Amino acid sequence: MALTKKPVTGMKDIQPAEMQIREYVMNQIRETYKSFGFSQIETPCVEHIANLTSKQGGDNEKLIFKILKRGEKLNLDAVNEENDLVDSGLRYDLTLPLSRYYANNAANLPKPFKALQMGSVWRADRPQKGRFRQFVQCDIDILGDATSLAEIELILATTTALGRICPDNAFTVRINDRGILKGMALHCGFPEESMDQVFIILDKMDKIGFEGVERELLESGYAETSVSQYMELLRGVGKDADGVRRLGGQLADVLPAQVSENLAHIMDTVNEVAEADFGLEFDPTLVRGMSYYTGTIFEISMEGFGGSVAGGGRYDKMIGKFTGMETPACGFSIGFERIVTILLDNGFTVPGEGEKVAYLFEKNVDSSTLAGVIREAMEARKNGVQVLVAQMNKNKKFQKEQLEKEGYTQFKEFFREGLKG
Amino acid sequence: MALTKKPVTGMKDIQPAEMQIREYVMNQIRETYKSFGFSQIETPCVEHIANLTSKQGGDNEKLIFKILKRGEKLNLDAVNEENDLVDSGLRYDLTLPLSRYYANNAANLPKPFKALQMGSVWRADRPQKGRFRQFVQCDIDILGDATSLAEIELILATTTALGRICPDNAFTVRINDRGILKGMALHCGFPEESMDQVFIILDKMDKIGFEGVERELLESGYAETSVSQYMELLRGVGKDADGVRRLGGQLADVLPAQVSENLAHIMDTVNEVAEADFGLEFDPTLVRGMSYYTGTIFEISMEGFGGSVAGGGRYDKMIGKFTGMETPACGFSIGFERIVTILLDNGFTVPGEGEKVAYLFEKNVDSSTLAGVIREAMEARKNGVQVLVAQMNKNKKFQKEQLEKEGYTQFKEFFREGLKG
């Protein structure tokens, strides 16, 4: 019986050329993050369904690939709802499993714990170009550090990694703080209970612009004076650390001075010591959707590429949900698939790849000659050369063209009467 | 709400120390296999349920983690059987997805195609010590090569990789051919239709020995003359290439000479050119369970470790099931988790890891001193040093002991009044 040849809907087979780039990017990320003292861990791809549906994951919880119970636990006669059928699912991010991992292992881990995770996650999103239902995330998280050193090290580590991987692409780190976000709205007279709605509208800034945000706020019934004061405040903010300090002064009625000073200090320090060359901007319109963020939030955008290539922030309340003991936490996630797409689009070739040589031998060569060919290949391989040993095809020209596509730059030919080429 | 802290049943969180070893082993395998001209590919972890249950997977098909249909496709009111509920599942090996991949991509791939895959697979096995429901497999396969060059290169590549990863563990490659296996039984008068049963008994050799196999064959009702001739033949076989050739002569009544000559040739060539130092033995009792093997089969056992650490063979009929066009194929799979276990048990430390230094600064150090500490860390990181920047704890002695456990061998301390340590 002939079977289905295509991958399942929304997922893809990865070809050798892309695989090389993926492995290269992973190694660069891993090596950079290790130099910053992050320790790599891994959790299972499968998580408890109760954990996955615990309201930490926002909309992602609607996109879970759920796994059927097995054996006696599956009783088809007593099914009332979907959740009677499943006991687990594929993880939709690496943050929830990290929280579970930390809750389970904290006693044996250094404090603070600096975690690196690289792994696939799954979301049953509507299939669309360039977005897949299985994709890799690369996260670093610092657990147990309430100071701004966590933010500084996360931003330094991620910008160093991106600077090494994409040295030709300019990028900008935009940074904000949930406290400032809220302070600006409160200062302008938006009521406390309207915060979520205001931020959902503000978050559309990059799509609908200032005018669009202003219009939607007015249409939602907020006071004209609040809206106009808010727009003026947003437009007038300085994007550097001094701008943040000045804004802190303006918000003194609603915001403790330490919040703006903390953010300004992060920006000062990162600017002073960063290895990579990038822009660092305070962005008062940066919201980041996930409800679990509690403080600093940040995002990186890359020139010529719509959308962000990395994002993260502080989430001091999440780990406590598992452990019952509050643990400050801060994380940064690189959009691995986006970086790979940018490199593929740039025609990037992986540096430092060994020489690739094809040894082609004539059909029906005697076995001692073939043994000699393989022996020679083994010697070259020891010296770091990638050697393919293959029988010469009838259409040798076509065969060589195909091998050239695979990166083979040199050919050596072996014939029945001995070595020629 | 406090959530479940443990991983799902039968799966495990991987700690930093094991992660380092896993990454090291993967890199060694990848680099070695690349030098042999293998190209890395990746398929999704999720496969069509119809493919997974197509009778290619033997008993593994009973162990599939099945994934629930989503949205409108899931109709709980019209459920008669399990398969109405699911559309996909987690792959239980890398061979079935490779067949699907090749069927889908053959036109764009070189012939023969040398594939490398490293990835997780899932089996809902009964949980037991040291065996997990998610584990990594590392497979190489050569598709489209009917000659013994495929076997030779697979064995050379795998033994080279194992020799580099475990240089202190002696290992032995045992090799057989399904044709010889069958020929020996036919030659002794076992009926053609009894082959499967005879091999299931023979496969118990390492557990029940010659006497046990002999007893079970007799108990199954086979002719005494057949059984005694079979046992004599099995005991008398020489384990080197010449032994294979002599056996080929004895089996001339039931086996074409080229089968034994082919196997002897593989052994001769491997012995002549191998990089690693290992034993290579013809093993007429080697069966390997999977029904898809059609020719040569092989397995590697390592000194001091029960069970095999790698195995594979030729499966010339499987790809055709997808493509409708027969494609010779041969593969070798390293038992990645077993190798990692052996290294962990040996107290293995990953070579070539950079120096690890912890920079500890006193609490409430002023921000310009802290910036100086971070600047110094950034410089050291550029030079390949792994630097952790952390606040000094009250119990500095305990903190250092913990960091030493994490591999930090050097400490530098920074105090409020300036640099001391």
mmCIF file with all atom_site columns, N, CA, C and O in Angstrom, chain A residues 1 4 6 13-15 23 30 35-36 42 48 51 66 68 100-101 105 153 272 321 375 381 387, chain B residues 1 4 6 13-15 23 30 35-36 42 48 51 66 68 100-101 105 153 272 321 375 381 387:
data_model
loop_
_atom_site.group_PDB
_atom_site.id
_atom_site.type_symbol
_atom_site.label_atom_id
_atom_site.label_alt_id
_atom_site.label_comp_id
_atom_site.label_asym_id
_atom_site.label_entity_id
_atom_site.label_seq_id
_atom_site.pdbx_PDB_ins_code
_atom_site.Cartn_x
_atom_site.Cartn_y
_atom_site.Cartn_z
_atom_site.occupancy
_atom_site.B_iso_or_equiv
_atom_site.pdbx_formal_charge
_atom_site.auth_seq_id
_atom_site.auth_comp_id
_atom_site.auth_asym_id
_atom_site.auth_atom_id
_atom_site.pdbx_PDB_model_num
ATOM 1   N N  . MET A 1 1   ? 0.836  -1.194 0.000  1.00 0.00 ? 1   MET A N  1
ATOM 2   C CA . MET A 1 1   ? 0.000  0.000  0.000  1.00 0.00 ? 1   MET A CA 1
ATOM 3   C C  . MET A 1 1   ? 0.869  1.242  0.000  1.00 0.00 ? 1   MET A C  1
ATOM 4   O O  . MET A 1 1   ? 1.758  1.402  0.826  1.00 0.00 ? 1   MET A O  1
ATOM 5   N N  . THR A 1 4   ? 1.128  8.030  2.616  1.00 0.00 ? 4   THR A N  1
ATOM 6   C CA . THR A 1 4   ? 1.188  9.473  2.438  1.00 0.00 ? 4   THR A CA 1
ATOM 7   C C  . THR A 1 4   ? 2.641  9.946  2.422  1.00 0.00 ? 4   THR A C  1
ATOM 8   O O  . THR A 1 4   ? 3.387  9.686  3.367  1.00 0.00 ? 4   THR A O  1
ATOM 9   N N  . LYS A 1 6   ? 3.688  13.309 1.882  1.00 0.00 ? 6   LYS A N  1
ATOM 10  C CA . LYS A 1 6   ? 3.896  14.659 2.429  1.00 0.00 ? 6   LYS A CA 1
ATOM 11  C C  . LYS A 1 6   ? 3.968  14.592 3.950  1.00 0.00 ? 6   LYS A C  1
ATOM 12  O O  . LYS A 1 6   ? 3.322  13.755 4.572  1.00 0.00 ? 6   LYS A O  1
ATOM 13  N N  . ASP A 1 13  ? 9.602  18.796 6.317  1.00 0.00 ? 13  ASP A N  1
ATOM 14  C CA . ASP A 1 13  ? 10.878 18.094 6.287  1.00 0.00 ? 13  ASP A CA 1
ATOM 15  C C  . ASP A 1 13  ? 11.972 19.132 6.097  1.00 0.00 ? 13  ASP A C  1
ATOM 16  O O  . ASP A 1 13  ? 11.798 20.080 5.332  1.00 0.00 ? 13  ASP A O  1
ATOM 17  N N  . ILE A 1 14  ? 13.080 18.950 6.774  1.00 0.00 ? 14  ILE A N  1
ATOM 18  C CA . ILE A 1 14  ? 14.166 19.918 6.657  1.00 0.00 ? 14  ILE A CA 1
ATOM 19  C C  . ILE A 1 14  ? 15.289 19.319 5.816  1.00 0.00 ? 14  ILE A C  1
ATOM 20  O O  . ILE A 1 14  ? 15.796 18.236 6.102  1.00 0.00 ? 14  ILE A O  1
ATOM 21  N N  . GLN A 1 15  ? 15.635 20.045 4.745  1.00 0.00 ? 15  GLN A N  1
ATOM 22  C CA . GLN A 1 15  ? 16.617 19.567 3.781  1.00 0.00 ? 15  GLN A CA 1
ATOM 23  C C  . GLN A 1 15  ? 18.043 19.825 4.275  1.00 0.00 ? 15  GLN A C  1
ATOM 24  O O  . GLN A 1 15  ? 18.263 20.687 5.129  1.00 0.00 ? 15  GLN A O  1
ATOM 25  N N  . GLU A 1 23  ? 22.099 23.890 12.358 1.00 0.00 ? 23  GLU A N  1
ATOM 26  C CA . GLU A 1 23  ? 23.101 23.397 13.293 1.00 0.00 ? 23  GLU A CA 1
ATOM 27  C C  . GLU A 1 23  ? 24.122 24.476 13.627 1.00 0.00 ? 23  GLU A C  1
ATOM 28  O O  . GLU A 1 23  ? 24.563 24.623 14.774 1.00 0.00 ? 23  GLU A O  1
ATOM 29  N N  . ARG A 1 30  ? 24.542 28.326 21.419 1.00 0.00 ? 30  ARG A N  1
ATOM 30  C CA . ARG A 1 30  ? 24.956 27.530 22.582 1.00 0.00 ? 30  ARG A CA 1
ATOM 31  C C  . ARG A 1 30  ? 26.308 28.016 23.125 1.00 0.00 ? 30  ARG A C  1
ATOM 32  O O  . ARG A 1 30  ? 26.467 28.232 24.327 1.00 0.00 ? 30  ARG A O  1
ATOM 33  N N  . SER A 1 35  ? 29.210 30.910 27.368 1.00 0.00 ? 35  SER A N  1
ATOM 34  C CA . SER A 1 35  ? 30.248 31.839 27.827 1.00 0.00 ? 35  SER A CA 1
ATOM 35  C C  . SER A 1 35  ? 29.675 32.829 28.839 1.00 0.00 ? 35  SER A C  1
ATOM 36  O O  . SER A 1 35  ? 30.416 33.442 29.601 1.00 0.00 ? 35  SER A O  1
ATOM 37  N N  . PHE A 1 36  ? 28.365 32.988 28.861 1.00 0.00 ? 36  PHE A N  1
ATOM 38  C CA . PHE A 1 36  ? 27.717 33.857 29.850 1.00 0.00 ? 36  PHE A CA 1
ATOM 39  C C  . PHE A 1 36  ? 27.285 33.081 31.097 1.00 0.00 ? 36  PHE A C  1
ATOM 40  O O  . PHE A 1 36  ? 26.582 33.618 31.950 1.00 0.00 ? 36  PHE A O  1
ATOM 41  N N  . GLU A 1 42  ? 17.079 20.226 29.373 1.00 0.00 ? 42  GLU A N  1
ATOM 42  C CA . GLU A 1 42  ? 16.054 19.809 28.420 1.00 0.00 ? 42  GLU A CA 1
ATOM 43  C C  . GLU A 1 42  ? 14.905 19.167 29.185 1.00 0.00 ? 42  GLU A C  1
ATOM 44  O O  . GLU A 1 42  ? 15.142 18.389 30.105 1.00 0.00 ? 42  GLU A O  1
ATOM 45  N N  . HIS A 1 48  ? 2.198  17.288 31.054 1.00 0.00 ? 48  HIS A N  1
ATOM 46  C CA . HIS A 1 48  ? 0.886  17.013 31.628 1.00 0.00 ? 48  HIS A CA 1
ATOM 47  C C  . HIS A 1 48  ? -0.147 17.968 31.045 1.00 0.00 ? 48  HIS A C  1
ATOM 48  O O  . HIS A 1 48  ? 0.094  19.171 30.975 1.00 0.00 ? 48  HIS A O  1
ATOM 49  N N  . ASN A 1 51  ? -0.967 20.889 33.346 1.00 0.00 ? 51  ASN A N  1
ATOM 50  C CA . ASN A 1 51  ? -0.007 21.997 33.344 1.00 0.00 ? 51  ASN A CA 1
ATOM 51  C C  . ASN A 1 51  ? -0.181 22.877 32.110 1.00 0.00 ? 51  ASN A C  1
ATOM 52  O O  . ASN A 1 51  ? -0.125 24.110 32.189 1.00 0.00 ? 51  ASN A O  1
ATOM 53  N N  . LYS A 1 66  ? -3.062 17.539 21.579 1.00 0.00 ? 66  LYS A N  1
ATOM 54  C CA . LYS A 1 66  ? -3.346 16.729 22.760 1.00 0.00 ? 66  LYS A CA 1
ATOM 55  C C  . LYS A 1 66  ? -3.107 15.252 22.472 1.00 0.00 ? 66  LYS A C  1
ATOM 56  O O  . LYS A 1 66  ? -3.397 14.768 21.379 1.00 0.00 ? 66  LYS A O  1
ATOM 57  N N  . LEU A 1 68  ? -3.719 11.257 23.237 1.00 0.00 ? 68  LEU A N  1
ATOM 58  C CA . LEU A 1 68  ? -4.739 10.330 23.710 1.00 0.00 ? 68  LEU A CA 1
ATOM 59  C C  . LEU A 1 68  ? -4.214 9.482  24.873 1.00 0.00 ? 68  LEU A C  1
ATOM 60  O O  . LEU A 1 68  ? -3.063 9.055  24.867 1.00 0.00 ? 68  LEU A O  1
ATOM 61  N N  . ARG A 1 100 ? 7.997  24.213 35.593 1.00 0.00 ? 100 ARG A N  1
ATOM 62  C CA . ARG A 1 100 ? 7.815  22.898 36.217 1.00 0.00 ? 100 ARG A CA 1
ATOM 63  C C  . ARG A 1 100 ? 9.173  22.308 36.610 1.00 0.00 ? 100 ARG A C  1
ATOM 64  O O  . ARG A 1 100 ? 9.358  21.802 37.731 1.00 0.00 ? 100 ARG A O  1
ATOM 65  N N  . TYR A 1 101 ? 10.141 22.386 35.693 1.00 0.00 ? 101 TYR A N  1
ATOM 66  C CA . TYR A 1 101 ? 11.485 21.862 35.959 1.00 0.00 ? 101 TYR A CA 1
ATOM 67  C C  . TYR A 1 101 ? 12.083 22.513 37.198 1.00 0.00 ? 101 TYR A C  1
ATOM 68  O O  . TYR A 1 101 ? 12.619 21.844 38.084 1.00 0.00 ? 101 TYR A O  1
ATOM 69  N N  . ASN A 1 105 ? 13.343 20.890 40.747 1.00 0.00 ? 105 ASN A N  1
ATOM 70  C CA . ASN A 1 105 ? 14.793 20.724 40.909 1.00 0.00 ? 105 ASN A CA 1
ATOM 71  C C  . ASN A 1 105 ? 15.485 21.835 41.688 1.00 0.00 ? 105 ASN A C  1
ATOM 72  O O  . ASN A 1 105 ? 16.706 21.774 41.874 1.00 0.00 ? 105 ASN A O  1
ATOM 73  N N  . GLU A 1 153 ? 22.389 40.988 31.791 1.00 0.00 ? 153 GLU A N  1
ATOM 74  C CA . GLU A 1 153 ? 23.071 39.811 31.247 1.00 0.00 ? 153 GLU A CA 1
ATOM 75  C C  . GLU A 1 153 ? 22.263 39.165 30.120 1.00 0.00 ? 153 GLU A C  1
ATOM 76  O O  . GLU A 1 153 ? 22.827 38.700 29.127 1.00 0.00 ? 153 GLU A O  1
ATOM 77  N N  . GLU A 1 272 ? 27.087 50.645 27.717 1.00 0.00 ? 272 GLU A N  1
ATOM 78  C CA . GLU A 1 272 ? 28.495 50.829 28.055 1.00 0.00 ? 272 GLU A CA 1
ATOM 79  C C  . GLU A 1 272 ? 29.329 49.608 27.713 1.00 0.00 ? 272 GLU A C  1
ATOM 80  O O  . GLU A 1 272 ? 30.480 49.739 27.290 1.00 0.00 ? 272 GLU A O  1
ATOM 81  N N  . LYS A 1 321 ? 3.562  29.888 41.127 1.00 0.00 ? 321 LYS A N  1
ATOM 82  C CA . LYS A 1 321 ? 2.345  29.112 40.884 1.00 0.00 ? 321 LYS A CA 1
ATOM 83  C C  . LYS A 1 321 ? 2.612  27.619 41.040 1.00 0.00 ? 321 LYS A C  1
ATOM 84  O O  . LYS A 1 321 ? 1.728  26.850 41.384 1.00 0.00 ? 321 LYS A O  1
ATOM 85  N N  . ARG A 1 375 ? 40.449 3.053  1.617  1.00 0.00 ? 375 ARG A N  1
ATOM 86  C CA . ARG A 1 375 ? 41.559 3.323  2.533  1.00 0.00 ? 375 ARG A CA 1
ATOM 87  C C  . ARG A 1 375 ? 42.019 4.774  2.396  1.00 0.00 ? 375 ARG A C  1
ATOM 88  O O  . ARG A 1 375 ? 42.218 5.484  3.378  1.00 0.00 ? 375 ARG A O  1
ATOM 89  N N  . ARG A 1 381 ? 39.607 11.526 5.589  1.00 0.00 ? 381 ARG A N  1
ATOM 90  C CA . ARG A 1 381 ? 38.592 11.832 6.603  1.00 0.00 ? 381 ARG A CA 1
ATOM 91  C C  . ARG A 1 381 ? 39.256 12.135 7.946  1.00 0.00 ? 381 ARG A C  1
ATOM 92  O O  . ARG A 1 381 ? 38.805 13.017 8.680  1.00 0.00 ? 381 ARG A O  1
ATOM 93  N N  . VAL A 1 387 ? 34.656 13.145 2.701  1.00 0.00 ? 387 VAL A N  1
ATOM 94  C CA . VAL A 1 387 ? 34.862 12.350 1.493  1.00 0.00 ? 387 VAL A CA 1
ATOM 95  C C  . VAL A 1 387 ? 33.673 11.445 1.220  1.00 0.00 ? 387 VAL A C  1
ATOM 96  O O  . VAL A 1 387 ? 33.293 10.625 2.059  1.00 0.00 ? 387 VAL A O  1
ATOM 97  N N  . MET B 1 1   ? -2.900 27.910 41.847 1.00 0.00 ? 1   MET B N  1
ATOM 98  C CA . MET B 1 1   ? -2.998 26.447 41.945 1.00 0.00 ? 1   MET B CA 1
ATOM 99  C C  . MET B 1 1   ? -1.625 25.818 41.707 1.00 0.00 ? 1   MET B C  1
ATOM 100 O O  . MET B 1 1   ? -0.947 26.107 40.724 1.00 0.00 ? 1   MET B O  1
ATOM 101 N N  . THR B 1 4   ? 1.546  19.956 38.677 1.00 0.00 ? 4   THR B N  1
ATOM 102 C CA . THR B 1 4   ? 2.391  18.770 38.757 1.00 0.00 ? 4   THR B CA 1
ATOM 103 C C  . THR B 1 4   ? 3.842  19.128 38.464 1.00 0.00 ? 4   THR B C  1
ATOM 104 O O  . THR B 1 4   ? 4.144  19.687 37.416 1.00 0.00 ? 4   THR B O  1
ATOM 105 N N  . LYS B 1 6   ? 6.564  16.818 38.597 1.00 0.00 ? 6   LYS B N  1
ATOM 106 C CA . LYS B 1 6   ? 7.332  15.746 37.954 1.00 0.00 ? 6   LYS B CA 1
ATOM 107 C C  . LYS B 1 6   ? 7.068  15.744 36.457 1.00 0.00 ? 6   LYS B C  1
ATOM 108 O O  . LYS B 1 6   ? 5.973  16.099 36.013 1.00 0.00 ? 6   LYS B O  1
ATOM 109 N N  . ASP B 1 13  ? 13.476 14.951 32.830 1.00 0.00 ? 13  ASP B N  1
ATOM 110 C CA . ASP B 1 13  ? 14.187 16.209 32.651 1.00 0.00 ? 13  ASP B CA 1
ATOM 111 C C  . ASP B 1 13  ? 15.674 15.894 32.567 1.00 0.00 ? 13  ASP B C  1
ATOM 112 O O  . ASP B 1 13  ? 16.169 15.029 33.295 1.00 0.00 ? 13  ASP B O  1
ATOM 113 N N  . ILE B 1 14  ? 16.368 16.603 31.697 1.00 0.00 ? 14  ILE B N  1
ATOM 114 C CA . ILE B 1 14  ? 17.801 16.339 31.554 1.00 0.00 ? 14  ILE B CA 1
ATOM 115 C C  . ILE B 1 14  ? 18.586 17.474 32.201 1.00 0.00 ? 14  ILE B C  1
ATOM 116 O O  . ILE B 1 14  ? 18.395 18.645 31.871 1.00 0.00 ? 14  ILE B O  1
ATOM 117 N N  . GLN B 1 15  ? 19.462 17.097 33.141 1.00 0.00 ? 15  GLN B N  1
ATOM 118 C CA . GLN B 1 15  ? 20.219 18.066 33.925 1.00 0.00 ? 15  GLN B CA 1
ATOM 119 C C  . GLN B 1 15  ? 21.441 18.569 33.145 1.00 0.00 ? 15  GLN B C  1
ATOM 120 O O  . GLN B 1 15  ? 21.894 17.915 32.210 1.00 0.00 ? 15  GLN B O  1
ATOM 121 N N  . GLU B 1 23  ? 25.382 16.719 24.225 1.00 0.00 ? 23  GLU B N  1
ATOM 122 C CA . GLU B 1 23  ? 25.782 17.610 23.140 1.00 0.00 ? 23  GLU B CA 1
ATOM 123 C C  . GLU B 1 23  ? 27.127 17.195 22.555 1.00 0.00 ? 23  GLU B C  1
ATOM 124 O O  . GLU B 1 23  ? 27.333 17.234 21.348 1.00 0.00 ? 23  GLU B O  1
ATOM 125 N N  . ARG B 1 30  ? 27.949 13.712 14.629 1.00 0.00 ? 30  ARG B N  1
ATOM 126 C CA . ARG B 1 30  ? 27.660 14.543 13.458 1.00 0.00 ? 30  ARG B CA 1
ATOM 127 C C  . ARG B 1 30  ? 28.920 14.803 12.640 1.00 0.00 ? 30  ARG B C  1
ATOM 128 O O  . ARG B 1 30  ? 28.931 14.628 11.429 1.00 0.00 ? 30  ARG B O  1
ATOM 129 N N  . SER B 1 35  ? 32.033 13.590 7.767  1.00 0.00 ? 35  SER B N  1
ATOM 130 C CA . SER B 1 35  ? 33.288 13.301 7.056  1.00 0.00 ? 35  SER B CA 1
ATOM 131 C C  . SER B 1 35  ? 33.141 12.104 6.128  1.00 0.00 ? 35  SER B C  1
ATOM 132 O O  . SER B 1 35  ? 33.921 11.925 5.199  1.00 0.00 ? 35  SER B O  1
ATOM 133 N N  . PHE B 1 36  ? 32.119 11.294 6.351  1.00 0.00 ? 36  PHE B N  1
ATOM 134 C CA . PHE B 1 36  ? 31.836 10.163 5.458  1.00 0.00 ? 36  PHE B CA 1
ATOM 135 C C  . PHE B 1 36  ? 30.827 10.536 4.368  1.00 0.00 ? 36  PHE B C  1
ATOM 136 O O  . PHE B 1 36  ? 30.345 9.672  3.638  1.00 0.00 ? 36  PHE B O  1
ATOM 137 N N  . GLU B 1 42  ? 15.996 16.336 8.713  1.00 0.00 ? 42  GLU B N  1
ATOM 138 C CA . GLU B 1 42  ? 15.106 16.208 9.870  1.00 0.00 ? 42  GLU B CA 1
ATOM 139 C C  . GLU B 1 42  ? 13.674 16.126 9.372  1.00 0.00 ? 42  GLU B C  1
ATOM 140 O O  . GLU B 1 42  ? 13.285 16.859 8.471  1.00 0.00 ? 42  GLU B O  1
ATOM 141 N N  . HIS B 1 48  ? 1.752  11.072 10.109 1.00 0.00 ? 48  HIS B N  1
ATOM 142 C CA . HIS B 1 48  ? 0.398  10.597 9.805  1.00 0.00 ? 48  HIS B CA 1
ATOM 143 C C  . HIS B 1 48  ? 0.134  9.280  10.527 1.00 0.00 ? 48  HIS B C  1
ATOM 144 O O  . HIS B 1 48  ? 0.961  8.367  10.486 1.00 0.00 ? 48  HIS B O  1
ATOM 145 N N  . ASN B 1 51  ? 0.524  6.231  8.289  1.00 0.00 ? 51  ASN B N  1
ATOM 146 C CA . ASN B 1 51  ? 1.905  5.785  8.046  1.00 0.00 ? 51  ASN B CA 1
ATOM 147 C C  . ASN B 1 51  ? 2.450  5.010  9.241  1.00 0.00 ? 51  ASN B C  1
ATOM 148 O O  . ASN B 1 51  ? 3.124  3.992  9.084  1.00 0.00 ? 51  ASN B O  1
ATOM 149 N N  . LYS B 1 66  ? -0.675 8.667  20.402 1.00 0.00 ? 66  LYS B N  1
ATOM 150 C CA . LYS B 1 66  ? -1.557 9.141  19.336 1.00 0.00 ? 66  LYS B CA 1
ATOM 151 C C  . LYS B 1 66  ? -2.070 10.543 19.648 1.00 0.00 ? 66  LYS B C  1
ATOM 152 O O  . LYS B 1 66  ? -2.340 10.872 20.807 1.00 0.00 ? 66  LYS B O  1
ATOM 153 N N  . LEU B 1 68  ? -4.801 13.611 19.224 1.00 0.00 ? 68  LEU B N  1
ATOM 154 C CA . LEU B 1 68  ? -6.222 13.850 19.016 1.00 0.00 ? 68  LEU B CA 1
ATOM 155 C C  . LEU B 1 68  ? -6.450 14.784 17.824 1.00 0.00 ? 68  LEU B C  1
ATOM 156 O O  . LEU B 1 68  ? -5.721 15.756 17.634 1.00 0.00 ? 68  LEU B O  1
ATOM 157 N N  . ARG B 1 100 ? 9.292  7.903  4.169  1.00 0.00 ? 100 ARG B N  1
ATOM 158 C CA . ARG B 1 100 ? 8.344  8.888  3.664  1.00 0.00 ? 100 ARG B CA 1
ATOM 159 C C  . ARG B 1 100 ? 9.079  10.081 3.050  1.00 0.00 ? 100 ARG B C  1
ATOM 160 O O  . ARG B 1 100 ? 8.762  10.535 1.952  1.00 0.00 ? 100 ARG B O  1
ATOM 161 N N  . TYR B 1 101 ? 10.109 10.562 3.756  1.00 0.00 ? 101 TYR B N  1
ATOM 162 C CA . TYR B 1 101 ? 10.911 11.690 3.262  1.00 0.00 ? 101 TYR B CA 1
ATOM 163 C C  . TYR B 1 101 ? 11.500 11.373 1.892  1.00 0.00 ? 101 TYR B C  1
ATOM 164 O O  . TYR B 1 101 ? 11.435 12.179 0.962  1.00 0.00 ? 101 TYR B O  1
ATOM 165 N N  . ASN B 1 105 ? 11.022 13.217 -1.725 1.00 0.00 ? 105 ASN B N  1
ATOM 166 C CA . ASN B 1 105 ? 12.110 14.097 -2.159 1.00 0.00 ? 105 ASN B CA 1
ATOM 167 C C  . ASN B 1 105 ? 13.110 13.463 -3.118 1.00 0.00 ? 105 ASN B C  1
ATOM 168 O O  . ASN B 1 105 ? 14.061 14.140 -3.535 1.00 0.00 ? 105 ASN B O  1
ATOM 169 N N  . GLU B 1 153 ? 30.706 1.222  4.217  1.00 0.00 ? 153 GLU B N  1
ATOM 170 C CA . GLU B 1 153 ? 30.777 2.607  4.676  1.00 0.00 ? 153 GLU B CA 1
ATOM 171 C C  . GLU B 1 153 ? 29.994 2.808  5.975  1.00 0.00 ? 153 GLU B C  1
ATOM 172 O O  . GLU B 1 153 ? 30.426 3.555  6.853  1.00 0.00 ? 153 GLU B O  1
ATOM 173 N N  . GLU B 1 272 ? 40.423 -4.353 6.759  1.00 0.00 ? 272 GLU B N  1
ATOM 174 C CA . GLU B 1 272 ? 41.635 -3.799 6.150  1.00 0.00 ? 272 GLU B CA 1
ATOM 175 C C  . GLU B 1 272 ? 41.761 -2.300 6.396  1.00 0.00 ? 272 GLU B C  1
ATOM 176 O O  . GLU B 1 272 ? 42.868 -1.798 6.591  1.00 0.00 ? 272 GLU B O  1
ATOM 177 N N  . LYS B 1 321 ? 7.475  0.435  -0.672 1.00 0.00 ? 321 LYS B N  1
ATOM 178 C CA . LYS B 1 321 ? 6.099  0.480  -0.169 1.00 0.00 ? 321 LYS B CA 1
ATOM 179 C C  . LYS B 1 321 ? 5.517  1.889  -0.284 1.00 0.00 ? 321 LYS B C  1
ATOM 180 O O  . LYS B 1 321 ? 4.321  2.073  -0.405 1.00 0.00 ? 321 LYS B O  1
ATOM 181 N N  . ARG B 1 375 ? 31.971 44.609 32.357 1.00 0.00 ? 375 ARG B N  1
ATOM 182 C CA . ARG B 1 375 ? 32.864 44.898 31.224 1.00 0.00 ? 375 ARG B CA 1
ATOM 183 C C  . ARG B 1 375 ? 34.016 43.903 31.192 1.00 0.00 ? 375 ARG B C  1
ATOM 184 O O  . ARG B 1 375 ? 34.344 43.348 30.144 1.00 0.00 ? 375 ARG B O  1
ATOM 185 N N  . ARG B 1 381 ? 34.876 36.686 28.159 1.00 0.00 ? 381 ARG B N  1
ATOM 186 C CA . ARG B 1 381 ? 33.995 35.850 27.343 1.00 0.00 ? 381 ARG B CA 1
ATOM 187 C C  . ARG B 1 381 ? 34.431 35.852 25.885 1.00 0.00 ? 381 ARG B C  1
ATOM 188 O O  . ARG B 1 381 ? 34.373 34.829 25.201 1.00 0.00 ? 381 ARG B O  1
ATOM 189 N N  . VAL B 1 387 ? 32.161 32.930 31.847 1.00 0.00 ? 387 VAL B N  1
ATOM 190 C CA . VAL B 1 387 ? 32.158 33.780 33.040 1.00 0.00 ? 387 VAL B CA 1
ATOM 191 C C  . VAL B 1 387 ? 30.749 33.947 33.587 1.00 0.00 ? 387 VAL B C  1
ATOM 192 O O  . VAL B 1 387 ? 29.845 34.407 32.880 1.00 0.00 ? 387 VAL B O  1
#
